[in-house]
Amino acid sequence: MNMLLLTATLSDNTYKVSGRQLEHLLDVHKAKIGDSFKVGHVNGLMGTGSIVQLDNEQAILTLDLSLDPPPSLPLTLLLALPRPKMLRRTLQTIAAMGVKNLYLINSSRVEKSFWQSPFLSPDAIEEQLILGLEQARDTVLPTVHLRKLFKPFVEDELRDLINGTTPLVAHPNTEESCPVNTPQKVTLAIGPEGGFIPYEIDKLVDIGFKAVHLGPRILRVENAVPSIISRLFPG
Amino acid sequence: MNMLLLTATLSDNTYKVSGRQLEHLLDVHKAKIGDSFKVGHVNGLMGTGSIVQLDNEQAILTLDLSLDPPPSLPLTLLLALPRPKMLRRTLQTIAAMGVKNLYLINSSRVEKSFWQSPFLSPDAIEEQLILGLEQARDTVLPTVHLRKLFKPFVEDELRDLINGTTPLVAHPNTEESCPVNTPQKVTLAIGPEGGFIPYEIDKLVDIGFKAVHLGPRILRVENAVPSIISRLFPG
């Protein structure tokens, strides 16, 4: 954690820290009264918090918030729902990389049971996103949409979503390589383990997606996400 | 796994598969006699293997190997030793991304106990590298060097290692941004959680390293490695 993300409402520029975040202050930072830490308010400004009261139950911080969070990526990411264990890590990664708009979508190679995972509850998703933002020092929570049906999503919703963006689908078996340092807004689809099936690639290409590869190696989603984002938007 | 990496010596273009790889063929691929799979011979060619004999103990494959593995990255990676759990994943990642030369190095923020990890045994390292190569479809095993002392490594060895390369150290607090699509050979140093300490950055800069950042967000090593590699060598 490189910043505490404060998720409750602020009052009078003070904030009460408890639970996981308090444990982190005490165990990792050996926090004591008078110490300052980097903090940010969810969807708001970043700055410092100084401990003015401290016991084993809570820490009271006074806040000095004046910095804007880093700019959001001009990207909408469509990700075939990963297996639950990888989902949690992937949510942290997308939050840490600056993605603000994520669609978890179905695909023929997504196991049906993945959609039953307790890690897909709004609270569980937010927990992982917060960890990613705290790692990266960012405050803006990504929006995560779940779309359990591939065909209606592509036909009824995605056609509008990609308006004004460059729609790309990462696909190993293709001629064209993923663009580097693009100035455009991008909608990027990344398939499941084993890839999208040809029918799914065809549906995406039908509405305007271009299939692009990432080089000669096949990457897992956990490596594909930072690789593609970093090459599209090296910043 | 997208390819079986065959690690024993080949004889007469046949190969005996057992253990983990046999389990994968039986459980994931429901393999039967006559089926073909993508295979590669360690540090050698890639192609297909066809099952000619099969029982619960072993599968005998006949091989047809004629494809070169993908090109190696012109990169030497120096990585502050990650915590054991992350080490295993990171070794898979560097193998999957095409890194062929890795130095695991010490840093002030590397906990001493990390050097005692059983995951640092040659066999344990090779196991993770093989998983990475099988994921990516590559056959060339990376070489992994362990350097438990930072100062003698930098002063006595690194000076020669960086000859003929662009030496870069990833560091959040710096003005210059990491180059994109560089045509040069690169030596790249990535620090531990919390980063290299100023003394370490100074030692690296003293012998010619340039400190570069990856954008406004602070990335964990598991995301930093694919991000940097992908922007240096988008391929």
Tab-separated table of C-alpha atoms in Angstrom:
chain	number	residue	atom	x	y	z
A	1	MET	CA	0.000	0.000	0.000
A	2	ASN	CA	1.446	3.376	-1.023
A	3	MET	CA	-1.538	5.476	0.040
A	4	LEU	CA	-4.566	5.060	2.308
A	5	LEU	CA	-7.765	5.379	0.307
A	6	LEU	CA	-10.414	6.959	2.518
A	7	THR	CA	-13.839	5.698	1.477
A	8	ALA	CA	-16.259	7.238	4.006
A	9	THR	CA	-17.492	10.829	3.929
A	10	LEU	CA	-15.045	13.414	5.230
A	11	SER	CA	-16.084	15.795	7.999
A	12	ASP	CA	-14.096	18.840	9.108
A	13	ASN	CA	-10.990	17.481	7.418
A	14	THR	CA	-10.639	14.674	9.917
A	15	TYR	CA	-11.006	10.964	9.292
A	16	LYS	CA	-11.277	7.854	11.447
A	17	VAL	CA	-9.170	4.876	10.294
A	18	SER	CA	-9.948	1.354	11.541
A	19	GLY	CA	-9.846	-2.287	10.407
A	20	ARG	CA	-7.430	-3.335	7.639
A	21	GLN	CA	-6.048	0.158	7.137
A	22	LEU	CA	-5.378	0.659	10.859
A	23	GLU	CA	-3.622	-2.728	10.984
A	24	HIS	CA	-1.441	-1.647	8.073
A	25	LEU	CA	-0.526	1.635	9.801
A	26	LEU	CA	0.355	-0.175	13.025
A	27	ASP	CA	2.054	-3.312	11.650
A	28	VAL	CA	3.888	-2.051	8.584
A	29	HIS	CA	4.460	1.617	9.422
A	30	LYS	CA	4.706	1.254	13.247
A	31	ALA	CA	2.556	4.383	13.274
A	32	LYS	CA	2.507	6.758	16.247
A	33	ILE	CA	0.839	10.072	17.021
A	34	GLY	CA	2.295	12.857	14.882
A	35	ASP	CA	3.212	10.598	11.932
A	36	SER	CA	2.006	11.580	8.464
A	37	PHE	CA	0.956	9.338	5.607
A	38	LYS	CA	-0.098	9.700	2.009
A	39	VAL	CA	-3.879	9.543	1.780
A	40	GLY	CA	-6.550	10.142	-0.818
A	41	HIS	CA	-10.308	10.510	-0.700
A	42	VAL	CA	-12.218	8.147	-2.922
A	43	ASN	CA	-13.001	9.844	-6.260
A	44	GLY	CA	-11.391	13.006	-4.856
A	45	LEU	CA	-8.113	14.670	-3.959
A	46	MET	CA	-4.882	13.229	-2.569
A	47	GLY	CA	-2.524	14.589	0.095
A	48	THR	CA	-1.403	13.753	3.611
A	49	GLY	CA	-3.061	12.616	6.811
A	50	SER	CA	-1.463	13.180	10.217
A	51	ILE	CA	-2.316	11.017	13.211
A	52	VAL	CA	-3.719	13.097	16.074
A	53	GLN	CA	-5.269	10.284	18.123
A	54	LEU	CA	-4.340	6.612	18.163
A	55	ASP	CA	-5.325	3.444	20.010
A	56	ASN	CA	-5.828	-0.206	19.036
A	57	GLU	CA	-9.351	0.483	17.782
A	58	GLN	CA	-8.873	3.535	15.619
A	59	ALA	CA	-6.633	6.342	14.427
A	60	ILE	CA	-7.905	9.878	13.904
A	61	LEU	CA	-6.221	11.700	11.054
A	62	THR	CA	-6.292	15.385	10.159
A	63	LEU	CA	-6.175	15.755	6.408
A	64	ASP	CA	-4.463	18.072	3.974
A	65	LEU	CA	-5.769	17.199	0.506
A	66	SER	CA	-4.816	19.287	-2.517
A	67	LEU	CA	-3.405	17.019	-5.268
A	68	ASP	CA	-5.392	15.734	-8.207
A	69	PRO	CA	-5.261	11.976	-8.821
A	70	PRO	CA	-3.314	10.832	-11.925
A	71	PRO	CA	-5.188	11.097	-15.236
A	72	SER	CA	-7.540	8.236	-16.105
A	73	LEU	CA	-6.754	6.084	-19.136
A	74	PRO	CA	-8.891	6.762	-22.233
A	75	LEU	CA	-9.765	3.088	-22.285
A	76	THR	CA	-12.779	0.843	-21.910
A	77	LEU	CA	-11.625	-2.689	-21.145
A	78	LEU	CA	-13.708	-5.775	-21.948
A	79	LEU	CA	-12.361	-8.811	-20.182
A	80	ALA	CA	-13.657	-12.352	-20.462
A	81	LEU	CA	-14.411	-13.237	-16.844
A	82	PRO	CA	-11.231	-14.814	-15.393
A	83	ARG	CA	-11.329	-17.719	-12.924
A	84	PRO	CA	-12.135	-16.455	-9.404
A	85	LYS	CA	-8.583	-16.610	-8.049
A	86	MET	CA	-7.238	-14.664	-10.992
A	87	LEU	CA	-10.231	-12.296	-10.967
A	88	ARG	CA	-9.198	-10.758	-7.665
A	89	ARG	CA	-5.649	-10.115	-8.810
A	90	THR	CA	-6.861	-8.835	-12.171
A	91	LEU	CA	-9.193	-6.329	-10.498
A	92	GLN	CA	-6.245	-5.021	-8.483
A	93	THR	CA	-4.180	-4.798	-11.656
A	94	ILE	CA	-6.757	-2.919	-13.699
A	95	ALA	CA	-7.275	-0.434	-10.845
A	96	ALA	CA	-3.508	-0.019	-10.405
A	97	MET	CA	-2.963	0.526	-14.141
A	98	GLY	CA	-5.529	3.355	-14.333
A	99	VAL	CA	-8.421	1.591	-16.112
A	100	LYS	CA	-11.692	3.297	-15.132
A	101	ASN	CA	-14.233	1.376	-17.144
A	102	LEU	CA	-14.317	-2.424	-17.090
A	103	TYR	CA	-16.811	-4.868	-18.550
A	104	LEU	CA	-16.484	-8.464	-17.353
A	105	ILE	CA	-18.045	-10.404	-20.194
A	106	ASN	CA	-18.946	-13.972	-21.057
A	107	SER	CA	-17.230	-16.124	-23.640
A	108	SER	CA	-17.569	-19.735	-24.712
A	109	ARG	CA	-14.384	-20.619	-22.774
A	110	VAL	CA	-15.507	-18.928	-19.527
A	111	GLU	CA	-16.678	-21.708	-17.194
A	112	LYS	CA	-20.288	-21.117	-16.102
A	113	SER	CA	-19.332	-21.619	-12.452
A	114	PHE	CA	-17.102	-18.514	-12.563
A	115	TRP	CA	-20.254	-16.359	-12.616
A	116	GLN	CA	-21.292	-17.825	-9.240
A	117	SER	CA	-18.109	-16.632	-7.511
A	118	PRO	CA	-18.603	-14.633	-4.291
A	119	PHE	CA	-15.712	-12.466	-5.532
A	120	LEU	CA	-18.198	-10.948	-8.007
A	121	SER	CA	-20.298	-9.289	-5.286
A	122	PRO	CA	-20.094	-5.470	-5.419
A	123	ASP	CA	-18.316	-5.340	-2.038
A	124	ALA	CA	-15.762	-7.979	-3.008
A	125	ILE	CA	-15.052	-6.202	-6.300
A	126	GLU	CA	-14.657	-2.855	-4.559
A	127	GLU	CA	-12.261	-4.363	-2.005
A	128	GLN	CA	-9.863	-5.441	-4.752
A	129	LEU	CA	-10.205	-2.156	-6.650
A	130	ILE	CA	-9.320	-0.229	-3.489
A	131	LEU	CA	-6.195	-2.349	-2.992
A	132	GLY	CA	-5.150	-1.554	-6.554
A	133	LEU	CA	-5.743	2.186	-6.125
A	134	GLU	CA	-3.824	2.199	-2.826
A	135	GLN	CA	-0.902	0.448	-4.537
A	136	ALA	CA	-0.836	2.888	-7.465
A	137	ARG	CA	-1.720	6.096	-5.559
A	138	ASP	CA	-4.955	6.928	-7.300
A	139	THR	CA	-8.402	7.734	-5.922
A	140	VAL	CA	-10.819	7.204	-8.815
A	141	LEU	CA	-12.734	3.940	-8.434
A	142	PRO	CA	-13.224	2.066	-11.706
A	143	THR	CA	-16.778	1.193	-12.727
A	144	VAL	CA	-17.230	-2.545	-13.225
A	145	HIS	CA	-20.095	-3.923	-15.317
A	146	LEU	CA	-21.036	-7.633	-15.472
A	147	ARG	CA	-22.416	-8.958	-18.768
A	148	LYS	CA	-23.311	-12.633	-18.583
A	149	LEU	CA	-24.490	-13.025	-22.173
A	150	PHE	CA	-22.025	-12.462	-25.001
A	151	LYS	CA	-24.288	-12.117	-28.025
A	152	PRO	CA	-26.834	-9.598	-26.687
A	153	PHE	CA	-24.008	-7.561	-25.155
A	154	VAL	CA	-22.163	-7.326	-28.470
A	155	GLU	CA	-25.243	-6.767	-30.631
A	156	ASP	CA	-27.297	-4.472	-28.408
A	157	GLU	CA	-24.790	-2.560	-26.289
A	158	LEU	CA	-21.230	-2.774	-27.591
A	159	ARG	CA	-22.033	-1.220	-30.957
A	160	ASP	CA	-22.841	2.047	-29.141
A	161	LEU	CA	-20.049	1.721	-26.578
A	162	ILE	CA	-17.333	1.700	-29.237
A	163	ASN	CA	-18.600	4.898	-30.864
A	164	GLY	CA	-15.725	7.395	-31.013
A	165	THR	CA	-13.125	4.819	-29.937
A	166	THR	CA	-10.668	2.483	-31.682
A	167	PRO	CA	-12.067	-1.006	-30.983
A	168	LEU	CA	-9.348	-3.674	-30.656
A	169	VAL	CA	-9.456	-7.338	-29.691
A	170	ALA	CA	-6.250	-9.042	-28.558
A	171	HIS	CA	-5.909	-12.288	-30.478
A	172	PRO	CA	-2.798	-14.406	-30.944
A	173	ASN	CA	-3.645	-15.710	-34.426
A	174	THR	CA	-3.643	-12.514	-36.422
A	175	GLU	CA	-1.375	-10.574	-38.746
A	176	GLU	CA	-1.631	-7.077	-37.334
A	177	SER	CA	0.317	-6.050	-34.273
A	178	CYS	CA	-1.216	-4.000	-31.438
A	179	PRO	CA	-0.594	-0.258	-31.951
A	180	VAL	CA	1.977	1.547	-29.801
A	181	ASN	CA	1.308	4.902	-28.154
A	182	THR	CA	-2.073	5.561	-29.720
A	183	PRO	CA	-3.574	9.038	-29.318
A	184	GLN	CA	-7.136	7.694	-29.570
A	185	LYS	CA	-9.663	6.442	-27.079
A	186	VAL	CA	-9.600	2.673	-27.198
A	187	THR	CA	-12.083	-0.100	-26.476
A	188	LEU	CA	-10.021	-3.236	-25.881
A	189	ALA	CA	-11.309	-6.800	-25.598
A	190	ILE	CA	-9.180	-9.526	-24.017
A	191	GLY	CA	-10.305	-13.138	-24.221
A	192	PRO	CA	-10.282	-15.976	-21.706
A	193	GLU	CA	-7.620	-18.660	-21.259
A	194	GLY	CA	-7.520	-20.371	-24.638
A	195	GLY	CA	-8.815	-17.229	-26.361
A	196	PHE	CA	-12.123	-16.134	-27.842
A	197	ILE	CA	-13.613	-18.747	-30.182
A	198	PRO	CA	-13.756	-17.876	-33.911
A	199	TYR	CA	-17.508	-17.105	-33.686
A	200	GLU	CA	-16.813	-14.508	-30.995
A	201	ILE	CA	-13.952	-12.925	-32.923
A	202	ASP	CA	-16.221	-12.771	-35.985
A	203	LYS	CA	-19.011	-11.074	-33.989
A	204	LEU	CA	-16.547	-8.456	-32.707
A	205	VAL	CA	-15.023	-7.903	-36.149
A	206	ASP	CA	-18.549	-7.585	-37.605
A	207	ILE	CA	-19.267	-4.502	-35.506
A	208	GLY	CA	-15.876	-2.914	-36.203
A	209	PHE	CA	-13.233	-4.472	-33.940
A	210	LYS	CA	-9.750	-5.077	-35.321
A	211	ALA	CA	-7.905	-8.207	-34.154
A	212	VAL	CA	-4.339	-7.436	-33.081
A	213	HIS	CA	-1.549	-9.565	-31.616
A	214	LEU	CA	0.962	-8.791	-28.900
A	215	GLY	CA	4.010	-10.486	-30.379
A	216	PRO	CA	4.963	-14.116	-30.850
A	217	ARG	CA	4.292	-15.220	-27.251
A	218	ILE	CA	0.922	-16.152	-25.715
A	219	LEU	CA	0.371	-14.196	-22.504
A	220	ARG	CA	-1.893	-14.989	-19.572
A	221	VAL	CA	-4.476	-12.347	-18.756
A	222	GLU	CA	-2.435	-11.173	-15.743
A	223	ASN	CA	0.477	-10.299	-18.052
A	224	ALA	CA	-1.584	-9.349	-21.096
A	225	VAL	CA	-3.430	-6.552	-19.286
A	226	PRO	CA	-0.352	-4.546	-18.165
A	227	SER	CA	1.459	-5.341	-21.446
A	228	ILE	CA	-1.287	-4.015	-23.694
A	229	ILE	CA	-2.100	-0.982	-21.558
A	230	SER	CA	1.543	-0.020	-21.322
A	231	ARG	CA	2.036	-0.221	-25.064
A	232	LEU	CA	-1.192	1.599	-25.968
A	233	PHE	CA	-0.646	4.375	-23.406
A	234	PRO	CA	3.042	4.605	-22.402
A	235	GLY	CA	2.201	8.066	-21.014
B	1	MET	CA	-0.210	-24.603	-20.874
B	2	ASN	CA	-0.064	-23.959	-24.609
B	3	MET	CA	2.828	-26.305	-25.386
B	4	LEU	CA	4.553	-29.255	-23.703
B	5	LEU	CA	8.197	-28.416	-23.039
B	6	LEU	CA	10.217	-31.613	-23.338
B	7	THR	CA	13.224	-31.410	-21.042
B	8	ALA	CA	14.923	-34.821	-21.351
B	9	THR	CA	17.149	-35.880	-24.253
B	10	LEU	CA	15.301	-36.916	-27.390
B	11	SER	CA	15.964	-40.312	-28.979
B	12	ASP	CA	14.754	-41.379	-32.418
B	13	ASN	CA	12.178	-38.580	-32.422
B	14	THR	CA	10.128	-40.209	-29.701
B	15	TYR	CA	9.536	-38.935	-26.189
B	16	LYS	CA	8.074	-40.357	-23.009
B	17	VAL	CA	5.714	-38.002	-21.107
B	18	SER	CA	4.873	-38.648	-17.439
B	19	GLY	CA	4.073	-36.796	-14.201
B	20	ARG	CA	2.598	-33.275	-14.368
B	21	GLN	CA	2.634	-33.133	-18.155
B	22	LEU	CA	0.870	-36.495	-18.511
B	23	GLU	CA	-1.759	-35.368	-16.002
B	24	HIS	CA	-2.333	-32.229	-18.049
B	25	LEU	CA	-2.736	-34.256	-21.273
B	26	LEU	CA	-5.222	-36.600	-19.596
B	27	ASP	CA	-7.186	-34.141	-17.420
B	28	VAL	CA	-7.334	-31.003	-19.552
B	29	HIS	CA	-7.004	-32.394	-23.075
B	30	LYS	CA	-8.684	-35.799	-22.455
B	31	ALA	CA	-5.858	-37.151	-24.588
B	32	LYS	CA	-6.139	-40.423	-26.497
B	33	ILE	CA	-3.941	-42.354	-28.896
B	34	GLY	CA	-3.614	-40.518	-32.212
B	35	ASP	CA	-4.056	-37.022	-30.727
B	36	SER	CA	-1.442	-34.359	-31.536
B	37	PHE	CA	-0.176	-31.542	-29.333
B	38	LYS	CA	2.154	-28.604	-29.653
B	39	VAL	CA	5.510	-29.508	-28.169
B	40	GLY	CA	8.995	-28.018	-28.000
B	41	HIS	CA	12.377	-29.369	-26.979
B	42	VAL	CA	14.136	-27.366	-24.301
B	43	ASN	CA	16.521	-24.851	-25.915
B	44	GLY	CA	15.580	-26.345	-29.291
B	45	LEU	CA	12.879	-26.561	-31.943
B	46	MET	CA	9.092	-26.563	-31.627
B	47	GLY	CA	6.483	-28.622	-33.493
B	48	THR	CA	3.959	-31.355	-32.793
B	49	GLY	CA	3.938	-34.590	-30.836
B	50	SER	CA	1.484	-37.385	-31.599
B	51	ILE	CA	0.504	-39.974	-29.011
B	52	VAL	CA	1.358	-43.494	-30.161
B	53	GLN	CA	1.129	-45.268	-26.786
B	54	LEU	CA	-0.819	-44.253	-23.703
B	55	ASP	CA	-1.578	-45.585	-20.234
B	56	ASN	CA	-1.921	-44.051	-16.768
B	57	GLU	CA	1.861	-44.075	-16.259
B	58	GLN	CA	3.140	-42.570	-19.469
B	59	ALA	CA	2.441	-41.385	-22.993
B	60	ILE	CA	4.836	-42.073	-25.847
B	61	LEU	CA	4.914	-39.289	-28.447
B	62	THR	CA	6.424	-39.282	-31.918
B	63	LEU	CA	7.773	-35.835	-32.660
B	64	ASP	CA	7.855	-33.567	-35.680
B	65	LEU	CA	9.975	-30.533	-34.711
B	66	SER	CA	10.875	-27.887	-37.274
B	67	LEU	CA	9.895	-24.421	-35.950
B	68	ASP	CA	12.317	-22.019	-34.302
B	69	PRO	CA	11.269	-20.597	-30.933
B	70	PRO	CA	10.318	-16.882	-30.870
B	71	PRO	CA	13.252	-14.431	-30.767
B	72	SER	CA	14.774	-13.732	-27.348
B	73	LEU	CA	14.503	-10.213	-25.925
B	74	PRO	CA	17.713	-8.133	-26.085
B	75	LEU	CA	17.387	-7.567	-22.362
B	76	THR	CA	19.229	-8.345	-19.152
B	77	LEU	CA	16.855	-7.952	-16.216
B	78	LEU	CA	18.045	-7.177	-12.684
B	79	LEU	CA	15.286	-7.753	-10.183
B	80	ALA	CA	15.437	-7.104	-6.449
B	81	LEU	CA	14.524	-10.505	-4.999
B	82	PRO	CA	10.702	-10.557	-4.550
B	83	ARG	CA	9.025	-12.247	-1.587
B	84	PRO	CA	8.850	-16.026	-2.122
B	85	LYS	CA	5.195	-16.198	-3.127
B	86	MET	CA	5.657	-13.462	-5.698
B	87	LEU	CA	9.011	-14.897	-6.823
B	88	ARG	CA	7.378	-17.986	-8.300
B	89	ARG	CA	4.866	-15.974	-10.281
B	90	THR	CA	7.534	-13.499	-11.372
B	91	LEU	CA	9.753	-16.298	-12.687
B	92	GLN	CA	6.827	-17.560	-14.770
B	93	THR	CA	6.221	-14.039	-16.030
B	94	ILE	CA	9.813	-13.314	-17.047
B	95	ALA	CA	9.993	-16.662	-18.872
B	96	ALA	CA	6.643	-16.020	-20.571
B	97	MET	CA	7.666	-12.506	-21.644
B	98	GLY	CA	10.879	-13.714	-23.372
B	99	VAL	CA	13.527	-12.562	-20.857
B	100	LYS	CA	16.569	-14.843	-21.170
B	101	ASN	CA	18.954	-13.325	-18.667
B	102	LEU	CA	17.838	-12.586	-15.099
B	103	TYR	CA	19.828	-11.464	-12.075
B	104	LEU	CA	18.000	-11.691	-8.745
B	105	ILE	CA	19.801	-9.120	-6.646
B	106	ASN	CA	19.812	-7.836	-3.108
B	107	SER	CA	18.572	-4.433	-1.959
B	108	SER	CA	18.151	-2.785	1.399
B	109	ARG	CA	14.389	-3.414	1.265
B	110	VAL	CA	14.725	-7.134	0.439
B	111	GLU	CA	14.075	-9.058	3.658
B	112	LYS	CA	17.047	-11.298	4.482
B	113	SER	CA	14.735	-14.284	4.983
B	114	PHE	CA	13.733	-14.167	1.293
B	115	TRP	CA	17.201	-15.535	0.419
B	116	GLN	CA	16.460	-18.681	2.449
B	117	SER	CA	13.393	-19.558	0.373
B	118	PRO	CA	13.275	-23.128	-0.984
B	119	PHE	CA	11.826	-21.554	-4.147
B	120	LEU	CA	15.383	-20.352	-4.925
B	121	SER	CA	16.754	-23.874	-5.435
B	122	PRO	CA	17.787	-24.500	-9.064
B	123	ASP	CA	15.069	-27.133	-9.500
B	124	ALA	CA	12.355	-24.885	-8.060
B	125	ILE	CA	13.449	-22.001	-10.296
B	126	GLU	CA	13.503	-24.211	-13.377
B	127	GLU	CA	10.028	-25.540	-12.596
B	128	GLN	CA	8.546	-22.019	-12.729
B	129	LEU	CA	10.537	-21.067	-15.830
B	130	ILE	CA	9.215	-24.158	-17.628
B	131	LEU	CA	5.625	-23.219	-16.731
B	132	GLY	CA	6.249	-19.755	-18.199
B	133	LEU	CA	7.743	-21.134	-21.415
B	134	GLU	CA	4.863	-23.615	-21.794
B	135	GLN	CA	2.372	-20.766	-21.390
B	136	ALA	CA	4.117	-18.551	-23.956
B	137	ARG	CA	5.184	-21.279	-26.445
B	138	ASP	CA	8.920	-20.825	-26.217
B	139	THR	CA	11.707	-23.337	-25.587
B	140	VAL	CA	14.719	-21.271	-24.508
B	141	LEU	CA	15.269	-21.494	-20.730
B	142	PRO	CA	16.299	-18.204	-19.126
B	143	THR	CA	19.545	-18.157	-17.152
B	144	VAL	CA	18.980	-17.035	-13.566
B	145	HIS	CA	21.846	-15.664	-11.457
B	146	LEU	CA	21.574	-15.014	-7.692
B	147	ARG	CA	23.583	-12.097	-6.283
B	148	LYS	CA	23.175	-11.743	-2.527
B	149	LEU	CA	25.387	-8.675	-2.098
B	150	PHE	CA	24.388	-5.433	-3.788
B	151	LYS	CA	27.601	-3.391	-3.594
B	152	PRO	CA	30.147	-5.954	-4.862
B	153	PHE	CA	27.714	-6.951	-7.626
B	154	VAL	CA	27.346	-3.374	-8.832
B	155	GLU	CA	31.020	-2.430	-8.460
B	156	ASP	CA	32.726	-5.624	-9.638
B	157	GLU	CA	30.330	-7.223	-12.091
B	158	LEU	CA	27.595	-4.886	-13.300
B	159	ARG	CA	30.000	-2.358	-14.808
B	160	ASP	CA	31.051	-4.990	-17.363
B	161	LEU	CA	27.574	-6.426	-17.811
B	162	ILE	CA	26.130	-3.135	-19.027
B	163	ASN	CA	28.800	-2.691	-21.707
B	164	GLY	CA	27.090	-2.211	-25.071
B	165	THR	CA	23.622	-1.859	-23.500
B	166	THR	CA	21.376	1.008	-22.383
B	167	PRO	CA	21.297	0.694	-18.575
B	168	LEU	CA	17.963	1.781	-17.048
B	169	VAL	CA	16.600	1.649	-13.528
B	170	ALA	CA	12.838	1.933	-12.995
B	171	HIS	CA	12.229	4.527	-10.292
B	172	PRO	CA	8.996	6.363	-9.489
B	173	ASN	CA	10.619	9.618	-8.322
B	174	THR	CA	12.306	10.773	-11.488
B	175	GLU	CA	11.748	13.203	-14.341
B	176	GLU	CA	12.538	11.060	-17.347
B	177	SER	CA	10.026	8.580	-18.696
B	178	CYS	CA	10.985	5.049	-19.764
B	179	PRO	CA	11.755	4.917	-23.519
B	180	VAL	CA	9.265	3.301	-25.893
B	181	ASN	CA	10.285	0.850	-28.628
B	182	THR	CA	14.040	1.149	-28.162
B	183	PRO	CA	16.263	-0.425	-30.823
B	184	GLN	CA	19.105	-0.988	-28.312
B	185	LYS	CA	20.048	-3.800	-25.988
B	186	VAL	CA	18.880	-2.865	-22.510
B	187	THR	CA	19.969	-3.691	-18.974
B	188	LEU	CA	16.984	-2.949	-16.758
B	189	ALA	CA	16.924	-2.826	-12.952
B	190	ILE	CA	13.626	-3.073	-11.040
B	191	GLY	CA	13.603	-2.430	-7.286
B	192	PRO	CA	11.802	-4.154	-4.419
B	193	GLU	CA	8.458	-3.190	-2.855
B	194	GLY	CA	9.080	0.354	-1.627
B	195	GLY	CA	11.791	0.874	-4.255
B	196	PHE	CA	15.587	1.010	-4.217
B	197	ILE	CA	16.939	3.294	-1.480
B	198	PRO	CA	18.687	6.528	-2.601
B	199	TYR	CA	22.160	5.006	-1.952
B	200	GLU	CA	21.359	2.158	-4.334
B	201	ILE	CA	20.005	4.467	-7.022
B	202	ASP	CA	23.169	6.586	-6.665
B	203	LYS	CA	25.432	3.522	-7.040
B	204	LEU	CA	23.578	2.513	-10.211
B	205	VAL	CA	23.653	6.052	-11.617
B	206	ASP	CA	27.390	6.258	-10.783
B	207	ILE	CA	28.201	3.433	-13.176
B	208	GLY	CA	25.949	4.780	-15.942
B	209	PHE	CA	22.342	3.832	-15.229
B	210	LYS	CA	19.577	6.285	-16.069
B	211	ALA	CA	16.569	6.446	-13.713
B	212	VAL	CA	13.276	6.361	-15.618
B	213	HIS	CA	9.649	6.309	-14.504
B	214	LEU	CA	6.673	4.395	-15.873
B	215	GLY	CA	4.019	7.062	-15.529
B	216	PRO	CA	2.239	8.575	-12.556
B	217	ARG	CA	1.198	5.275	-10.933
B	218	ILE	CA	3.311	3.012	-8.735
B	219	LEU	CA	3.249	-0.556	-10.030
B	220	ARG	CA	3.936	-3.800	-8.190
B	221	VAL	CA	6.732	-5.899	-9.623
B	222	GLU	CA	4.212	-8.338	-11.154
B	223	ASN	CA	2.745	-5.498	-13.244
B	224	ALA	CA	5.947	-3.493	-13.688
B	225	VAL	CA	7.774	-6.348	-15.441
B	226	PRO	CA	5.263	-6.878	-18.279
B	227	SER	CA	4.608	-3.110	-18.517
B	228	ILE	CA	8.249	-2.154	-18.995
B	229	ILE	CA	9.125	-5.035	-21.287
B	230	SER	CA	6.119	-4.363	-23.463
B	231	ARG	CA	6.956	-0.668	-23.855
B	232	LEU	CA	10.699	-1.209	-24.454
B	233	PHE	CA	10.135	-4.019	-26.959
B	234	PRO	CA	6.607	-3.887	-28.400
B	235	GLY	CA	7.899	-6.194	-31.172
